[in-house]
XYZ file of C-alpha atoms in Angstrom:
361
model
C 10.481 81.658 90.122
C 12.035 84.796 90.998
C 14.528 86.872 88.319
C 18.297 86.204 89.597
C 19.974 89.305 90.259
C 23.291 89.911 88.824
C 26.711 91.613 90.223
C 29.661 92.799 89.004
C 33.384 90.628 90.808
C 34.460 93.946 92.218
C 30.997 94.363 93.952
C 30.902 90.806 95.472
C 34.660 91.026 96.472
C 35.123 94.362 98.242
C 31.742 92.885 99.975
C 32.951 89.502 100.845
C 36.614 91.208 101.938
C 34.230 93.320 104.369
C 32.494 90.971 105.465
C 35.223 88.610 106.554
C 37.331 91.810 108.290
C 34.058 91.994 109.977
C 35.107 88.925 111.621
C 38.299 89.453 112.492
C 40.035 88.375 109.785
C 43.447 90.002 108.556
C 43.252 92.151 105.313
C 45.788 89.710 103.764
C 43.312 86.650 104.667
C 40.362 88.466 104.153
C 41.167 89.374 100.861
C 42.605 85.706 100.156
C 39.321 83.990 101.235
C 37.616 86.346 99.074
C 39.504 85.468 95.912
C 38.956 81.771 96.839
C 34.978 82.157 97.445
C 35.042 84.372 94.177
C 36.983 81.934 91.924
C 33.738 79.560 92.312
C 30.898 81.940 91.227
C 33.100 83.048 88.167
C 34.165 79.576 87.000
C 30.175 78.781 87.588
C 30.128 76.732 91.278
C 27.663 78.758 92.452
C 27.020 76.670 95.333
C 30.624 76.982 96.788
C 30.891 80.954 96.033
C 29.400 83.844 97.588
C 26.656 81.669 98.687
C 28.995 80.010 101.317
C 29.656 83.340 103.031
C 26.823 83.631 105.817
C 27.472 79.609 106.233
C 31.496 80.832 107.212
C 30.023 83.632 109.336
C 27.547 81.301 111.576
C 30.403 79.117 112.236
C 32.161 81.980 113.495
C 29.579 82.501 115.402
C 29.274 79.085 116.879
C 33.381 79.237 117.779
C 34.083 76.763 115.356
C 35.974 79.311 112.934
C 38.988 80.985 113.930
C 39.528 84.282 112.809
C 43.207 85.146 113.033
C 44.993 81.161 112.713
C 48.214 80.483 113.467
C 48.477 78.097 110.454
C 52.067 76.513 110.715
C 54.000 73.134 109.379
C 53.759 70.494 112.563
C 55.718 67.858 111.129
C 57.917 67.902 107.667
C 60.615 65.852 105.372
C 61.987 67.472 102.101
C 59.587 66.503 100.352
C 56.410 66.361 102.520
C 54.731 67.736 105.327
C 52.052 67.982 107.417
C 50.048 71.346 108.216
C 47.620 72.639 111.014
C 45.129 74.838 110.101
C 44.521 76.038 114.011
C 40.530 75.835 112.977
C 40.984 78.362 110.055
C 38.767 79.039 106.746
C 39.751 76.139 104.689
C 40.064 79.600 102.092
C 43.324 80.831 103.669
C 44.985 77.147 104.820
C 44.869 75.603 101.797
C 46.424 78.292 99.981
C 49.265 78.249 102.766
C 49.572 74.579 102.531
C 49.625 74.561 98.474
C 52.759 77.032 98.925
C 54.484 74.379 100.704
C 53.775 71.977 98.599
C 55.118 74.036 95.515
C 58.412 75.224 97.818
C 59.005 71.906 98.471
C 58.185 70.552 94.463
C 61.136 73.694 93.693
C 63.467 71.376 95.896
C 62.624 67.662 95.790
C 60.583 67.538 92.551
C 57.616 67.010 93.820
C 55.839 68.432 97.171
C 52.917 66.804 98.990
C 51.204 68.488 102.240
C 48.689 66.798 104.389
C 46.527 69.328 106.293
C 44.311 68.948 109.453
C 42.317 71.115 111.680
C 40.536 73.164 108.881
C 37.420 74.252 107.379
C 35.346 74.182 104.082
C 38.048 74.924 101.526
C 35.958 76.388 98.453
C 36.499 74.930 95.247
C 39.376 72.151 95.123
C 40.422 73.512 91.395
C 41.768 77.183 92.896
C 44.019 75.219 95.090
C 45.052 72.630 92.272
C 45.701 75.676 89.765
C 48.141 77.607 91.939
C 50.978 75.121 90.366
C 50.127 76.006 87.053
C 52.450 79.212 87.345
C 55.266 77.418 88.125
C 55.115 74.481 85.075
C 53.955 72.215 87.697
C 50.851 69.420 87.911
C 48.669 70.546 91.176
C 46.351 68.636 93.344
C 44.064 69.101 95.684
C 41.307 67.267 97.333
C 39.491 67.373 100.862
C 37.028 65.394 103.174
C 33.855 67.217 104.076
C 31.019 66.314 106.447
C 29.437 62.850 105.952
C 26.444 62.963 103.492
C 27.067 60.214 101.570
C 26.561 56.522 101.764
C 28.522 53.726 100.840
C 27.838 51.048 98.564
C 24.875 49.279 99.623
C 25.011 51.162 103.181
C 22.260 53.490 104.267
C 24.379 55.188 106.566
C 26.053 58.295 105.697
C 30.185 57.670 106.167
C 31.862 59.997 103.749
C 31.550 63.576 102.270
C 31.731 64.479 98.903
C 35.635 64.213 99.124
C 36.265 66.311 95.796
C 39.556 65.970 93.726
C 40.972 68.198 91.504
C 43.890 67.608 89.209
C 45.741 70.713 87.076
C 48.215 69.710 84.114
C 49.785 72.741 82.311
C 49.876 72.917 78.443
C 51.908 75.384 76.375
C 49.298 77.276 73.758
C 46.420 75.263 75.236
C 44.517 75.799 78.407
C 45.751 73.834 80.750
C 43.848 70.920 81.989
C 41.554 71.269 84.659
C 39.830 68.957 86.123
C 37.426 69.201 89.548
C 34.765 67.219 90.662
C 33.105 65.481 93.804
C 32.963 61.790 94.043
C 29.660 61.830 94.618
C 27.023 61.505 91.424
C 25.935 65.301 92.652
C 28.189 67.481 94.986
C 25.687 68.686 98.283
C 25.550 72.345 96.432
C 23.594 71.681 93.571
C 20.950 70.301 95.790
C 21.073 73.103 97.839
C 20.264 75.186 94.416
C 17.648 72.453 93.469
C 16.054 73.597 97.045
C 16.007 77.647 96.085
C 14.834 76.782 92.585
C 12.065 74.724 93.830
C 13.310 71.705 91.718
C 13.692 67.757 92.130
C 16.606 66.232 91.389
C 17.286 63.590 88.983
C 17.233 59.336 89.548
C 20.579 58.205 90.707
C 21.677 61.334 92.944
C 20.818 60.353 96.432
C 18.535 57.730 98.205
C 15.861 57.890 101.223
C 16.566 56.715 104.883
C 15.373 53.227 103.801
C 18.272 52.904 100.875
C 15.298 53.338 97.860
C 16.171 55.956 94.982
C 14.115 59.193 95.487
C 14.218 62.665 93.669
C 13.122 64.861 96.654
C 16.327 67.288 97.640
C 14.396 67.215 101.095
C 15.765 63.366 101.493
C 19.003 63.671 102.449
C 18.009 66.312 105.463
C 15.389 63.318 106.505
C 17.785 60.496 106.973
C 18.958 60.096 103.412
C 21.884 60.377 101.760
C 23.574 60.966 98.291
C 24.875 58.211 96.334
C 28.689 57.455 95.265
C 29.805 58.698 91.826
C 27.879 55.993 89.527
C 24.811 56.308 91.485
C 24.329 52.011 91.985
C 26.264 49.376 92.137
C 25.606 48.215 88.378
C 26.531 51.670 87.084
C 29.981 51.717 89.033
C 29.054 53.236 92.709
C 31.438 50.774 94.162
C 33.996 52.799 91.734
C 32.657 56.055 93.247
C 33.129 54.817 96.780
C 36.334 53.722 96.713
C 37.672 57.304 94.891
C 35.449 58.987 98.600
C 37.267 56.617 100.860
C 40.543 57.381 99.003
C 40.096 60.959 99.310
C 38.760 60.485 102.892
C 42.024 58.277 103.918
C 44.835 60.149 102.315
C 43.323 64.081 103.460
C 42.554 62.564 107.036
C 43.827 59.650 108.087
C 47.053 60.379 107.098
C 47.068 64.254 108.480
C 45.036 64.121 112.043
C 42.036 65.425 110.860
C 38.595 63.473 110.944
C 37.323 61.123 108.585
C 34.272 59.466 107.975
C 31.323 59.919 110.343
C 33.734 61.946 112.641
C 33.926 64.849 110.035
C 32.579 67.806 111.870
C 29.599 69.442 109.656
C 29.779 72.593 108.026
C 26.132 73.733 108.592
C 26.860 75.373 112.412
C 23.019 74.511 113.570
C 24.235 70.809 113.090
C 25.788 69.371 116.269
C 29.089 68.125 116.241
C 30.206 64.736 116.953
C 30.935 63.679 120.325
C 33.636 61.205 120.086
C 36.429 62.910 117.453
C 39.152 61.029 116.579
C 40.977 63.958 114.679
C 41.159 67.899 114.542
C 38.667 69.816 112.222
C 38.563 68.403 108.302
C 41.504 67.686 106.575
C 42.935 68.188 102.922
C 45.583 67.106 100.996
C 47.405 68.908 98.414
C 50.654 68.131 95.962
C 52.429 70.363 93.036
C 54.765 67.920 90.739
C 57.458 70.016 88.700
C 56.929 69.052 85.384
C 60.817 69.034 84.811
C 61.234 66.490 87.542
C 60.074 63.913 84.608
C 60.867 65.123 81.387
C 61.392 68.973 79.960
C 58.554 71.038 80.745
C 58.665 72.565 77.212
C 58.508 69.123 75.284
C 55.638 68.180 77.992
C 53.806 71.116 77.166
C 53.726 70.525 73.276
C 52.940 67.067 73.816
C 49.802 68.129 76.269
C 48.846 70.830 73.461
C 49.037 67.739 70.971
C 47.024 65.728 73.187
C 44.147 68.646 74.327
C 43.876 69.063 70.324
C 43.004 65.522 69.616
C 40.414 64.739 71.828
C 38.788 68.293 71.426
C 38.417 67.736 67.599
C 37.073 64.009 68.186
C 34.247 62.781 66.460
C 30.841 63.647 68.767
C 27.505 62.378 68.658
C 25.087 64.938 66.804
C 24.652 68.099 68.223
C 26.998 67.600 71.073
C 31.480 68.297 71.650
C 33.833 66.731 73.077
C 34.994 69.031 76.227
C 38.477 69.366 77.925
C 38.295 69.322 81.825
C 38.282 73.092 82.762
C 36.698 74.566 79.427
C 32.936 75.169 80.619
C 34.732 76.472 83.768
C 36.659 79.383 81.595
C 33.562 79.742 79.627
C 31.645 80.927 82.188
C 34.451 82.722 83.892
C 34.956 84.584 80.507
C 31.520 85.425 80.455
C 30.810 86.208 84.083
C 34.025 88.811 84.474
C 32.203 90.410 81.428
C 28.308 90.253 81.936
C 28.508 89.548 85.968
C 27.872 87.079 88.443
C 24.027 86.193 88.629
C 22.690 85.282 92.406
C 19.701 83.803 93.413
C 17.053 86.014 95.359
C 17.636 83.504 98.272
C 21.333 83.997 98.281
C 21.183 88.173 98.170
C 18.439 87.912 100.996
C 21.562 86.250 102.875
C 23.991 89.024 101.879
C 21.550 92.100 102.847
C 21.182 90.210 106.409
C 24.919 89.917 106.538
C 24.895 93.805 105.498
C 23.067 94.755 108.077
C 24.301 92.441 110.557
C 28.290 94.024 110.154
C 26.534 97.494 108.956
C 28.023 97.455 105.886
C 27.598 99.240 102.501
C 24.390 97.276 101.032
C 25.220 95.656 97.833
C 21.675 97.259 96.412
């Protein structure tokens, strides 16, 4: 296996920020959708960071990314709203929709902001965390193309449908929490692929509904499994937390859902029949003061992070809080660098070339 190579923030950012100007995007969004894509290498996504980029770029190429969006509110109360995305990077709408949703919690207490006509929308956590400035409780979550199959289906229906939930504390971290519903999210098997890897029983199934460990499957008529991999481990759980995700980011906004959700690979076709506009998200920011004070909260989530950090753990093993491996890594990463597969800076000289651009080498 070859040696990853490793790059400093700055190097990847002023690279990505070219990159999308390239494009056509604005140096405001540019430099936005940068921070986004960035915010998942450092935390240690490394299948939604940098690695994304020529994916954004090909469905620019393929019209299905517009450049320069005129995001804007299309329907609104006090307290909610609902945004389009006019076929934007998911990197720039969200951020414009999780604004709302905090102007609005400033107001009414609490702000929620369905959003349709969008892209891939990085890691849900960056979105979620933007409330954490303003003593609020963010959240974020989004469809995304269907990969995954219901419980006891062998068709593919949902996406990963990630949520992610961000609760401020006072000398504590806050509480971050991020995940797909899905046992696996697609990325790691993408970095399974490039490493050459299987991946482990319970993460996806073959065309014919049997467990398999060949990354190859779900490109072959397979599909990955619901968080708790089977029925008797909880998939049914899993699947109801996708469809959740799927109904209230979608359904309710006017994007697609389900098998309608346009794909985020461009060579993949996409589907004739839409019922919505582009992928949808859904976003809320909760003022912390709307329910009790936000400094007797804050003690009281400092109390709690405390306990359950200094529980008892089985040997050799501790008990995390949501969002600590993420500031572990992002600790060490802003310090030592971000490492990139060989694969994934092959991608980044083509793009180099492609925009004639500064090589990152």
């Amino acid at each position: 296996m070859m040696e990853k190579q490793t790059f400093t923030f700055s190097q990847l950012y002023d690279f990505a920020v070219s990159v999308f100007q390239s494009i056509g995007f604005r140096e405001e969004d540019a430099r936005l959708a940068a921070e986004v894509l960035l915010a998942a290498d450092l935390r240690g996504i490394d299948s939604h960071g940098i690695a994304r980029l020529s994916g954004y770029v090909r469905l620019w190429e393929a019209g299905r990314l517009n450049a320069r969006p005129n995001i804007r509110i299309v329907h609104e109360t006090p307290s909610t709203a609902t945004v389009d995305g006019d076929a934007g990077v998911g990197l720039v709408v969200a951020p414009f929709a999780m604004r709302v949703a905090i102007d609005k919690a400033k107001q009414a207490g609490s702000g929620w902001v369905a959003v349709k006509n969008s892209n891939h929308f990085g890691i849900a956590g960056y979105h979620a965390m933007m409330a954490l400035a303003h003593d609020m409780i963010g959240m974020a979550m989004t469809n995304a193309s269907p990969i995954v199959a219901p419980t006891f289906s062998v068709e593919r229906l949902l996406g990963t449908n990630p949520i992610a939930l961000a609760v401020p504390a006072g000398e504590e971290p806050p509480f971050v929490a991020d995940f797909a519903t899905t046992t696996a999210a697609n990325g790691k098997f993408e970095i399974l692929e490039r490493e050459g890897r299987e991946a482990p029983i319970g993460w996806l199934q073959d065309a014919e509904g049997k467990p398999t460990t060949d990354p190859q499957a779900r490109k072959q008529g397979g599909a990955l499994l619901p968080l708790g991999s089977d029925y008797e481990h909880g998939s049914h759980k899993g699947y109801c937390l996708g469809a959740m995700v799927d109904i209230l980011t979608a359904v309710l906004s006017g994007a697609n859902y389900g098998p309608w959700v346009p794909p985020f690979v461009s060579y993949l076709p996409l589907p004739q029949d839409p019922v919505g506009e582009g992928i949808g998200h859904f976003l809320g920011a909760m003022r912390v003061d709307a329910f009790r004070p936000a400094d007797e909260f804050k003690k009281h989530m400092d109390n709690w992070i405390r306990r359950f950090r200094a529980s008892k753990a089985v040997e050799g093993k501790q008990v995390l809080i949501p969002g600590d491996p993420e500031r572990a890594n992002e600790a060490h990463r802003r310090r030592a660098g971000i490492p990139l597969m060989p694969q994934v800076v092959e991608d980044l000289k083509q793009l180099a070339e492609r925009f004639s651009l500064q090589s990152l080498l």
